[in-house]
Amino acid sequence: MGRKTIFFSNLREAGKPEQTETGKLMDWIANLLIPLIKSLILVIGLLVGFAYMTWAERKLCARFQLRYGPNRAGPFGLLQPVADAFKAIFKEEAIFGQVHSKVIYVIAPGISLAAALLAFAVVPVGPTINSFQVFGFQVPDISLHLAADVNIGVLYLFAIAGLGTYGIVLGGWSSNNKYSLLGALRTTAQLISYELPMGLAIVSVLLLSESLSLVKIVEKQAVLPFVVLQPVAALIYLICGLAETNRSPFDLPETENELVSGFATEYGGIKFAVFFMAEYINMIVVSAVTATLFLGGWQWPAFLADLHPLIAVGLFFVKTAFVLFLFVWIRASLPRVRYDKLMKFCWKFLFPLALVNLAVTAVVVALLPG
Amino acid sequence: MELALFVVLAVIAVIAAAGVVLSKKAATGALFLLLNFCTLAGLYILLNAQFIAVAQVIIYAGAIVVLFLFVLMLLSPGKEESQDRKPYIRVFAVFLAVLMLGEVGYVAFTGVLSGTPGQYTPEKIAEVGNVQAIGQVLFTDFLLPFELASVLLLVGIVGAVVLAKREL
């Protein structure tokens, strides 16, 4: 029995004083309730963001092509996402007998969506709002990022991106359809390949920031955003971000003219909508990470960010929205790349370029102190 | 708090590990393995080893299980592949399992479970940073094994290319 207590006390942070009953309650609230509320806000925010991202994309694409876009449901078509959601939910959907495994077929979209939502947890949205008083109540400090500022933020993003692949792989495989399987294989190859230059681009940022914590990376950019110091890395990251989120011109997983609809061929109704959600939320995450790593996050320009924490948050959202706009712009402008060219571009151009960029950055950082 | 999390994660880990062994379909087994790796990562976080946890997810969950699934997808052993199982394999498996259980039991009842605290206490890691601490040790004390491992990986990559592309 004594041995067991030793084992578990090691799990606890050493040197912590014994807690009273109320202290324990506070501990539970601080460690469980507040993160739960924060996660709920995050999930709802991301889902609303997804809904209006589809609307914004359709509107923007329409403008690029001299059309009106959705304008029937509500003013400016603002209720279109709601209508789409109802349509997806009430669509009849048959799961045919041919699926490899019904359970895997059903959970695959869920895995995709969960990974997309989880990734946002480490992105710092804004600085800590200091405690203030509302109607006589003392509101405690609110830190505007979900997870504790652990020193592995960037690696966590990579880990979650790796898990996101499973949704597509499992969905494509369990559909037991040639097009789905081909789509899934292509996607996996594409995602794994583009992760490499993406990782190298991020490493060159890490050399400058000297930390893997996204909060510290943002704080380092108070004077100068990293896009000025690392233009090549920023460009590589953006291109890889397009490929990682299966966006045009790299939307090979669902090439309609070759693969019907790629890995999602068999899916319909709400399950397809969940895959769709995952793709758009991934896009939001990539944009937010671009804003954090290269555009200075909520910290730059500092004279604006220092005025009020909410202005800092606004800066972050404006930057994210700008990158999202870039994504839509690129989609409306560029034709799809052929599959072999996509792989060649990654392995024979982006990867060496990222490697050279990393080497140059390393040498410069080593030679210039501070 | 930590205790509750530990119990939840450990129970899921054990169930997932049992699922790997007991599931009839290879793909389900691979998915249980994935779940097991993820709960293990959670346990590492409870032990203040965030870097190991993330490395666990990136390498094992993100790369190795994907490789398993690739093989399953392409070879598709849909039917039960256990027809050619020899009877002596079962005996051998039982023997190994008993041996393992015996070892675990022996350690649990005689050894010290908590281990001896080393140089890197939670306070020190919080001070220098998890990744920094690992990096420092890796590039000083364990430089030779680190470099040897990288050479080994390089040999593996070259071997894979040679095998896959005979007329390059």
PDB file of N, CA, C and O in Angstrom, chain A residues 15-79:
ATOM      1  N   GLY A  15       6.610  18.755  -3.969  1.00  0.00           N
ATOM      2  CA  GLY A  15       6.732  19.944  -3.140  1.00  0.00           C
ATOM      3  C   GLY A  15       5.453  20.734  -2.978  1.00  0.00           C
ATOM      4  O   GLY A  15       5.448  21.811  -2.406  1.00  0.00           O
ATOM      5  N   LYS A  16       4.317  20.211  -3.500  1.00  0.00           N
ATOM      6  CA  LYS A  16       3.060  20.919  -3.348  1.00  0.00           C
ATOM      7  C   LYS A  16       2.536  20.695  -1.923  1.00  0.00           C
ATOM      8  O   LYS A  16       2.530  19.570  -1.445  1.00  0.00           O
ATOM      9  N   PRO A  17       2.081  21.754  -1.252  1.00  0.00           N
ATOM     10  CA  PRO A  17       1.582  21.549   0.104  1.00  0.00           C
ATOM     11  C   PRO A  17       0.271  20.767   0.086  1.00  0.00           C
ATOM     12  O   PRO A  17      -0.443  20.761  -0.902  1.00  0.00           O
ATOM     13  N   GLU A  18      -0.026  20.101   1.220  1.00  0.00           N
ATOM     14  CA  GLU A  18      -1.275  19.344   1.316  1.00  0.00           C
ATOM     15  C   GLU A  18      -2.455  20.285   1.152  1.00  0.00           C
ATOM     16  O   GLU A  18      -2.480  21.388   1.700  1.00  0.00           O
ATOM     17  N   GLN A  19      -3.472  19.831   0.419  1.00  0.00           N
ATOM     18  CA  GLN A  19      -4.569  20.727   0.108  1.00  0.00           C
ATOM     19  C   GLN A  19      -5.745  20.505   1.056  1.00  0.00           C
ATOM     20  O   GLN A  19      -6.009  19.400   1.489  1.00  0.00           O
ATOM     21  N   THR A  20      -6.439  21.579   1.354  1.00  0.00           N
ATOM     22  CA  THR A  20      -7.669  21.465   2.132  1.00  0.00           C
ATOM     23  C   THR A  20      -8.809  21.081   1.200  1.00  0.00           C
ATOM     24  O   THR A  20      -8.626  21.003  -0.010  1.00  0.00           O
ATOM     25  N   GLU A  21     -10.002  20.854   1.776  1.00  0.00           N
ATOM     26  CA  GLU A  21     -11.140  20.435   0.949  1.00  0.00           C
ATOM     27  C   GLU A  21     -11.531  21.503  -0.064  1.00  0.00           C
ATOM     28  O   GLU A  21     -11.719  21.202  -1.242  1.00  0.00           O
ATOM     29  N   THR A  22     -11.601  22.781   0.389  1.00  0.00           N
ATOM     30  CA  THR A  22     -11.958  23.841  -0.544  1.00  0.00           C
ATOM     31  C   THR A  22     -10.859  24.010  -1.580  1.00  0.00           C
ATOM     32  O   THR A  22     -11.132  24.259  -2.747  1.00  0.00           O
ATOM     33  N   GLY A  23      -9.614  23.843  -1.134  1.00  0.00           N
ATOM     34  CA  GLY A  23      -8.501  23.943  -2.072  1.00  0.00           C
ATOM     35  C   GLY A  23      -8.647  22.902  -3.169  1.00  0.00           C
ATOM     36  O   GLY A  23      -8.423  23.173  -4.347  1.00  0.00           O
ATOM     37  N   LYS A  24      -9.059  21.697  -2.760  1.00  0.00           N
ATOM     38  CA  LYS A  24      -9.245  20.631  -3.740  1.00  0.00           C
ATOM     39  C   LYS A  24     -10.340  21.003  -4.724  1.00  0.00           C
ATOM     40  O   LYS A  24     -10.210  20.781  -5.924  1.00  0.00           O
ATOM     41  N   LEU A  25     -11.416  21.594  -4.178  1.00  0.00           N
ATOM     42  CA  LEU A  25     -12.533  21.981  -5.042  1.00  0.00           C
ATOM     43  C   LEU A  25     -12.069  23.021  -6.050  1.00  0.00           C
ATOM     44  O   LEU A  25     -12.353  22.935  -7.247  1.00  0.00           O
ATOM     45  N   MET A  26     -11.301  24.019  -5.529  1.00  0.00           N
ATOM     46  CA  MET A  26     -10.796  25.053  -6.425  1.00  0.00           C
ATOM     47  C   MET A  26      -9.902  24.439  -7.498  1.00  0.00           C
ATOM     48  O   MET A  26      -9.926  24.833  -8.651  1.00  0.00           O
ATOM     49  N   ASP A  27      -9.113  23.431  -7.076  1.00  0.00           N
ATOM     50  CA  ASP A  27      -8.209  22.756  -7.999  1.00  0.00           C
ATOM     51  C   ASP A  27      -9.004  22.130  -9.142  1.00  0.00           C
ATOM     52  O   ASP A  27      -8.653  22.256 -10.313  1.00  0.00           O
ATOM     53  N   TRP A  28     -10.123  21.441  -8.750  1.00  0.00           N
ATOM     54  CA  TRP A  28     -10.963  20.811  -9.775  1.00  0.00           C
ATOM     55  C   TRP A  28     -11.552  21.846 -10.709  1.00  0.00           C
ATOM     56  O   TRP A  28     -11.591  21.647 -11.928  1.00  0.00           O
ATOM     57  N   ILE A  29     -12.030  22.974 -10.111  1.00  0.00           N
ATOM     58  CA  ILE A  29     -12.632  24.005 -10.961  1.00  0.00           C
ATOM     59  C   ILE A  29     -11.598  24.562 -11.917  1.00  0.00           C
ATOM     60  O   ILE A  29     -11.828  24.663 -13.120  1.00  0.00           O
ATOM     61  N   ALA A  30     -10.399  24.878 -11.377  1.00  0.00           N
ATOM     62  CA  ALA A  30      -9.375  25.502 -12.206  1.00  0.00           C
ATOM     63  C   ALA A  30      -8.892  24.539 -13.284  1.00  0.00           C
ATOM     64  O   ALA A  30      -8.594  24.942 -14.396  1.00  0.00           O
ATOM     65  N   ASN A  31      -8.806  23.242 -12.930  1.00  0.00           N
ATOM     66  CA  ASN A  31      -8.214  22.307 -13.876  1.00  0.00           C
ATOM     67  C   ASN A  31      -9.213  21.670 -14.807  1.00  0.00           C
ATOM     68  O   ASN A  31      -8.842  21.106 -15.825  1.00  0.00           O
ATOM     69  N   LEU A  32     -10.488  21.695 -14.435  1.00  0.00           N
ATOM     70  CA  LEU A  32     -11.456  20.961 -15.240  1.00  0.00           C
ATOM     71  C   LEU A  32     -12.533  21.873 -15.808  1.00  0.00           C
ATOM     72  O   LEU A  32     -12.787  21.877 -17.001  1.00  0.00           O
ATOM     73  N   LEU A  33     -13.139  22.687 -14.937  1.00  0.00           N
ATOM     74  CA  LEU A  33     -14.314  23.442 -15.362  1.00  0.00           C
ATOM     75  C   LEU A  33     -13.938  24.550 -16.337  1.00  0.00           C
ATOM     76  O   LEU A  33     -14.545  24.681 -17.406  1.00  0.00           O
ATOM     77  N   ILE A  34     -12.905  25.322 -15.973  1.00  0.00           N
ATOM     78  CA  ILE A  34     -12.547  26.452 -16.829  1.00  0.00           C
ATOM     79  C   ILE A  34     -12.063  25.977 -18.200  1.00  0.00           C
ATOM     80  O   ILE A  34     -12.522  26.480 -19.223  1.00  0.00           O
ATOM     81  N   PRO A  35     -11.171  24.958 -18.267  1.00  0.00           N
ATOM     82  CA  PRO A  35     -10.818  24.449 -19.593  1.00  0.00           C
ATOM     83  C   PRO A  35     -12.027  23.928 -20.363  1.00  0.00           C
ATOM     84  O   PRO A  35     -12.112  24.122 -21.581  1.00  0.00           O
ATOM     85  N   LEU A  36     -12.991  23.321 -19.650  1.00  0.00           N
ATOM     86  CA  LEU A  36     -14.182  22.809 -20.341  1.00  0.00           C
ATOM     87  C   LEU A  36     -14.953  23.942 -20.989  1.00  0.00           C
ATOM     88  O   LEU A  36     -15.349  23.852 -22.156  1.00  0.00           O
ATOM     89  N   ILE A  37     -15.145  25.033 -20.211  1.00  0.00           N
ATOM     90  CA  ILE A  37     -15.877  26.170 -20.763  1.00  0.00           C
ATOM     91  C   ILE A  37     -15.130  26.757 -21.946  1.00  0.00           C
ATOM     92  O   ILE A  37     -15.705  27.035 -23.001  1.00  0.00           O
ATOM     93  N   LYS A  38     -13.804  26.887 -21.766  1.00  0.00           N
ATOM     94  CA  LYS A  38     -12.997  27.438 -22.860  1.00  0.00           C
ATOM     95  C   LYS A  38     -13.111  26.569 -24.107  1.00  0.00           C
ATOM     96  O   LYS A  38     -13.262  27.088 -25.219  1.00  0.00           O
ATOM     97  N   SER A  39     -13.052  25.234 -23.913  1.00  0.00           N
ATOM     98  CA  SER A  39     -13.133  24.356 -25.075  1.00  0.00           C
ATOM     99  C   SER A  39     -14.468  24.498 -25.769  1.00  0.00           C
ATOM    100  O   SER A  39     -14.550  24.505 -27.000  1.00  0.00           O
ATOM    101  N   LEU A  40     -15.524  24.637 -24.953  1.00  0.00           N
ATOM    102  CA  LEU A  40     -16.862  24.769 -25.526  1.00  0.00           C
ATOM    103  C   LEU A  40     -16.937  26.028 -26.395  1.00  0.00           C
ATOM    104  O   LEU A  40     -17.417  25.985 -27.536  1.00  0.00           O
ATOM    105  N   ILE A  41     -16.414  27.137 -25.855  1.00  0.00           N
ATOM    106  CA  ILE A  41     -16.426  28.381 -26.622  1.00  0.00           C
ATOM    107  C   ILE A  41     -15.630  28.205 -27.913  1.00  0.00           C
ATOM    108  O   ILE A  41     -16.060  28.599 -28.997  1.00  0.00           O
ATOM    109  N   LEU A  42     -14.474  27.533 -27.783  1.00  0.00           N
ATOM    110  CA  LEU A  42     -13.615  27.332 -28.945  1.00  0.00           C
ATOM    111  C   LEU A  42     -14.326  26.526 -30.010  1.00  0.00           C
ATOM    112  O   LEU A  42     -14.337  26.878 -31.194  1.00  0.00           O
ATOM    113  N   VAL A  43     -14.964  25.417 -29.583  1.00  0.00           N
ATOM    114  CA  VAL A  43     -15.626  24.537 -30.553  1.00  0.00           C
ATOM    115  C   VAL A  43     -16.765  25.266 -31.237  1.00  0.00           C
ATOM    116  O   VAL A  43     -16.891  25.240 -32.470  1.00  0.00           O
ATOM    117  N   ILE A  44     -17.576  25.973 -30.439  1.00  0.00           N
ATOM    118  CA  ILE A  44     -18.695  26.692 -31.043  1.00  0.00           C
ATOM    119  C   ILE A  44     -18.173  27.766 -31.988  1.00  0.00           C
ATOM    120  O   ILE A  44     -18.643  27.917 -33.118  1.00  0.00           O
ATOM    121  N   GLY A  45     -17.130  28.491 -31.541  1.00  0.00           N
ATOM    122  CA  GLY A  45     -16.548  29.526 -32.389  1.00  0.00           C
ATOM    123  C   GLY A  45     -16.046  28.961 -33.701  1.00  0.00           C
ATOM    124  O   GLY A  45     -16.305  29.516 -34.772  1.00  0.00           O
ATOM    125  N   LEU A  46     -15.364  27.803 -33.621  1.00  0.00           N
ATOM    126  CA  LEU A  46     -14.813  27.228 -34.848  1.00  0.00           C
ATOM    127  C   LEU A  46     -15.925  26.745 -35.775  1.00  0.00           C
ATOM    128  O   LEU A  46     -15.832  26.882 -36.994  1.00  0.00           O
ATOM    129  N   LEU A  47     -16.990  26.184 -35.187  1.00  0.00           N
ATOM    130  CA  LEU A  47     -18.070  25.693 -36.043  1.00  0.00           C
ATOM    131  C   LEU A  47     -18.798  26.848 -36.726  1.00  0.00           C
ATOM    132  O   LEU A  47     -19.131  26.765 -37.912  1.00  0.00           O
ATOM    133  N   VAL A  48     -19.021  27.943 -35.967  1.00  0.00           N
ATOM    134  CA  VAL A  48     -19.626  29.117 -36.595  1.00  0.00           C
ATOM    135  C   VAL A  48     -18.681  29.668 -37.661  1.00  0.00           C
ATOM    136  O   VAL A  48     -19.099  30.030 -38.772  1.00  0.00           O
ATOM    137  N   GLY A  49     -17.386  29.692 -37.317  1.00  0.00           N
ATOM    138  CA  GLY A  49     -16.385  30.138 -38.287  1.00  0.00           C
ATOM    139  C   GLY A  49     -16.448  29.313 -39.552  1.00  0.00           C
ATOM    140  O   GLY A  49     -16.401  29.852 -40.664  1.00  0.00           O
ATOM    141  N   PHE A  50     -16.596  28.002 -39.380  1.00  0.00           N
ATOM    142  CA  PHE A  50     -16.703  27.111 -40.551  1.00  0.00           C
ATOM    143  C   PHE A  50     -17.905  27.495 -41.391  1.00  0.00           C
ATOM    144  O   PHE A  50     -17.807  27.679 -42.607  1.00  0.00           O
ATOM    145  N   ALA A  51     -19.077  27.666 -40.718  1.00  0.00           N
ATOM    146  CA  ALA A  51     -20.313  27.930 -41.453  1.00  0.00           C
ATOM    147  C   ALA A  51     -20.167  29.197 -42.288  1.00  0.00           C
ATOM    148  O   ALA A  51     -20.481  29.214 -43.481  1.00  0.00           O
ATOM    149  N   TYR A  52     -19.608  30.255 -41.654  1.00  0.00           N
ATOM    150  CA  TYR A  52     -19.528  31.500 -42.404  1.00  0.00           C
ATOM    151  C   TYR A  52     -18.341  31.550 -43.323  1.00  0.00           C
ATOM    152  O   TYR A  52     -18.311  32.345 -44.270  1.00  0.00           O
ATOM    153  N   MET A  53     -17.360  30.629 -43.116  1.00  0.00           N
ATOM    154  CA  MET A  53     -16.279  30.516 -44.101  1.00  0.00           C
ATOM    155  C   MET A  53     -16.838  29.975 -45.411  1.00  0.00           C
ATOM    156  O   MET A  53     -16.467  30.458 -46.484  1.00  0.00           O
ATOM    157  N   THR A  54     -17.734  28.989 -45.341  1.00  0.00           N
ATOM    158  CA  THR A  54     -18.316  28.483 -46.593  1.00  0.00           C
ATOM    159  C   THR A  54     -19.084  29.600 -47.302  1.00  0.00           C
ATOM    160  O   THR A  54     -18.988  29.763 -48.515  1.00  0.00           O
ATOM    161  N   TRP A  55     -19.814  30.387 -46.504  1.00  0.00           N
ATOM    162  CA  TRP A  55     -20.577  31.490 -47.095  1.00  0.00           C
ATOM    163  C   TRP A  55     -19.624  32.492 -47.740  1.00  0.00           C
ATOM    164  O   TRP A  55     -19.802  32.900 -48.894  1.00  0.00           O
ATOM    165  N   ALA A  56     -18.574  32.878 -46.993  1.00  0.00           N
ATOM    166  CA  ALA A  56     -17.633  33.877 -47.500  1.00  0.00           C
ATOM    167  C   ALA A  56     -16.955  33.363 -48.765  1.00  0.00           C
ATOM    168  O   ALA A  56     -16.772  34.118 -49.727  1.00  0.00           O
ATOM    169  N   GLU A  57     -16.612  32.075 -48.754  1.00  0.00           N
ATOM    170  CA  GLU A  57     -15.930  31.550 -49.925  1.00  0.00           C
ATOM    171  C   GLU A  57     -16.834  31.584 -51.156  1.00  0.00           C
ATOM    172  O   GLU A  57     -16.407  31.977 -52.244  1.00  0.00           O
ATOM    173  N   ARG A  58     -18.106  31.197 -50.957  1.00  0.00           N
ATOM    174  CA  ARG A  58     -19.004  31.204 -52.104  1.00  0.00           C
ATOM    175  C   ARG A  58     -19.241  32.622 -52.602  1.00  0.00           C
ATOM    176  O   ARG A  58     -19.281  32.875 -53.820  1.00  0.00           O
ATOM    177  N   LYS A  59     -19.368  33.552 -51.666  1.00  0.00           N
ATOM    178  CA  LYS A  59     -19.564  34.952 -52.063  1.00  0.00           C
ATOM    179  C   LYS A  59     -18.346  35.461 -52.830  1.00  0.00           C
ATOM    180  O   LYS A  59     -18.469  36.078 -53.883  1.00  0.00           O
ATOM    181  N   LEU A  60     -17.151  35.199 -52.269  1.00  0.00           N
ATOM    182  CA  LEU A  60     -15.928  35.721 -52.877  1.00  0.00           C
ATOM    183  C   LEU A  60     -15.711  35.103 -54.244  1.00  0.00           C
ATOM    184  O   LEU A  60     -15.398  35.810 -55.214  1.00  0.00           O
ATOM    185  N   CYS A  61     -15.869  33.765 -54.332  1.00  0.00           N
ATOM    186  CA  CYS A  61     -15.687  33.097 -55.616  1.00  0.00           C
ATOM    187  C   CYS A  61     -16.655  33.681 -56.634  1.00  0.00           C
ATOM    188  O   CYS A  61     -16.300  33.890 -57.798  1.00  0.00           O
ATOM    189  N   ALA A  62     -17.868  33.963 -56.185  1.00  0.00           N
ATOM    190  CA  ALA A  62     -18.852  34.543 -57.092  1.00  0.00           C
ATOM    191  C   ALA A  62     -18.370  35.897 -57.583  1.00  0.00           C
ATOM    192  O   ALA A  62     -18.443  36.201 -58.781  1.00  0.00           O
ATOM    193  N   ARG A  63     -17.853  36.725 -56.683  1.00  0.00           N
ATOM    194  CA  ARG A  63     -17.360  38.034 -57.110  1.00  0.00           C
ATOM    195  C   ARG A  63     -16.212  37.881 -58.103  1.00  0.00           C
ATOM    196  O   ARG A  63     -16.123  38.618 -59.073  1.00  0.00           O
ATOM    197  N   PHE A  64     -15.327  36.905 -57.837  1.00  0.00           N
ATOM    198  CA  PHE A  64     -14.186  36.702 -58.749  1.00  0.00           C
ATOM    199  C   PHE A  64     -14.674  36.312 -60.142  1.00  0.00           C
ATOM    200  O   PHE A  64     -14.022  36.590 -61.131  1.00  0.00           O
ATOM    201  N   GLN A  65     -15.831  35.640 -60.189  1.00  0.00           N
ATOM    202  CA  GLN A  65     -16.335  35.179 -61.480  1.00  0.00           C
ATOM    203  C   GLN A  65     -17.499  36.025 -61.972  1.00  0.00           C
ATOM    204  O   GLN A  65     -18.250  35.583 -62.830  1.00  0.00           O
ATOM    205  N   LEU A  66     -17.673  37.223 -61.419  1.00  0.00           N
ATOM    206  CA  LEU A  66     -18.727  38.135 -61.820  1.00  0.00           C
ATOM    207  C   LEU A  66     -20.118  37.509 -61.691  1.00  0.00           C
ATOM    208  O   LEU A  66     -20.939  37.582 -62.601  1.00  0.00           O
ATOM    209  N   ARG A  67     -20.353  36.807 -60.559  1.00  0.00           N
ATOM    210  CA  ARG A  67     -21.686  36.285 -60.256  1.00  0.00           C
ATOM    211  C   ARG A  67     -22.136  36.940 -58.956  1.00  0.00           C
ATOM    212  O   ARG A  67     -21.395  37.709 -58.343  1.00  0.00           O
ATOM    213  N   TYR A  68     -23.339  36.602 -58.504  1.00  0.00           N
ATOM    214  CA  TYR A  68     -23.823  37.149 -57.233  1.00  0.00           C
ATOM    215  C   TYR A  68     -23.505  36.243 -56.059  1.00  0.00           C
ATOM    216  O   TYR A  68     -23.334  36.698 -54.942  1.00  0.00           O
ATOM    217  N   GLY A  69     -23.499  34.946 -56.289  1.00  0.00           N
ATOM    218  CA  GLY A  69     -23.317  34.022 -55.163  1.00  0.00           C
ATOM    219  C   GLY A  69     -24.619  33.863 -54.419  1.00  0.00           C
ATOM    220  O   GLY A  69     -25.659  34.378 -54.832  1.00  0.00           O
ATOM    221  N   PRO A  70     -24.610  33.151 -53.298  1.00  0.00           N
ATOM    222  CA  PRO A  70     -25.858  32.911 -52.569  1.00  0.00           C
ATOM    223  C   PRO A  70     -26.479  34.226 -52.108  1.00  0.00           C
ATOM    224  O   PRO A  70     -25.812  35.020 -51.448  1.00  0.00           O
ATOM    225  N   ASN A  71     -27.726  34.478 -52.479  1.00  0.00           N
ATOM    226  CA  ASN A  71     -28.378  35.721 -52.043  1.00  0.00           C
ATOM    227  C   ASN A  71     -29.875  35.520 -51.798  1.00  0.00           C
ATOM    228  O   ASN A  71     -30.630  36.465 -51.777  1.00  0.00           O
ATOM    229  N   ARG A  72     -30.312  34.265 -51.633  1.00  0.00           N
ATOM    230  CA  ARG A  72     -31.744  34.023 -51.459  1.00  0.00           C
ATOM    231  C   ARG A  72     -32.116  33.895 -49.988  1.00  0.00           C
ATOM    232  O   ARG A  72     -33.122  34.427 -49.544  1.00  0.00           O
ATOM    233  N   ALA A  73     -31.300  33.146 -49.214  1.00  0.00           N
ATOM    234  CA  ALA A  73     -31.660  32.887 -47.825  1.00  0.00           C
ATOM    235  C   ALA A  73     -31.158  34.023 -46.944  1.00  0.00           C
ATOM    236  O   ALA A  73     -29.964  34.147 -46.700  1.00  0.00           O
ATOM    237  N   GLY A  74     -32.073  34.862 -46.493  1.00  0.00           N
ATOM    238  CA  GLY A  74     -31.661  35.953 -45.609  1.00  0.00           C
ATOM    239  C   GLY A  74     -30.990  37.068 -46.374  1.00  0.00           C
ATOM    240  O   GLY A  74     -30.712  36.944 -47.566  1.00  0.00           O
ATOM    241  N   PRO A  75     -30.695  38.202 -45.685  1.00  0.00           N
ATOM    242  CA  PRO A  75     -30.016  39.308 -46.343  1.00  0.00           C
ATOM    243  C   PRO A  75     -28.597  38.904 -46.751  1.00  0.00           C
ATOM    244  O   PRO A  75     -27.870  38.286 -45.963  1.00  0.00           O
ATOM    245  N   PHE A  76     -28.195  39.185 -47.977  1.00  0.00           N
ATOM    246  CA  PHE A  76     -26.892  38.810 -48.539  1.00  0.00           C
ATOM    247  C   PHE A  76     -26.662  37.295 -48.475  1.00  0.00           C
ATOM    248  O   PHE A  76     -25.527  36.830 -48.453  1.00  0.00           O
ATOM    249  N   GLY A  77     -27.717  36.517 -48.370  1.00  0.00           N
ATOM    250  CA  GLY A  77     -27.548  35.071 -48.296  1.00  0.00           C
ATOM    251  C   GLY A  77     -26.952  34.614 -46.985  1.00  0.00           C
ATOM    252  O   GLY A  77     -26.384  33.523 -46.898  1.00  0.00           O
ATOM    253  N   LEU A  78     -27.078  35.444 -45.940  1.00  0.00           N
ATOM    254  CA  LEU A  78     -26.396  35.133 -44.679  1.00  0.00           C
ATOM    255  C   LEU A  78     -26.946  33.879 -43.999  1.00  0.00           C
ATOM    256  O   LEU A  78     -26.277  33.270 -43.180  1.00  0.00           O
ATOM    257  N   LEU A  79     -28.168  33.488 -44.340  1.00  0.00           N
ATOM    258  CA  LEU A  79     -28.727  32.295 -43.700  1.00  0.00           C
ATOM    259  C   LEU A  79     -28.431  31.031 -44.504  1.00  0.00           C
ATOM    260  O   LEU A  79     -28.860  29.943 -44.133  1.00  0.00           O
TER     261      LEU A  79
END
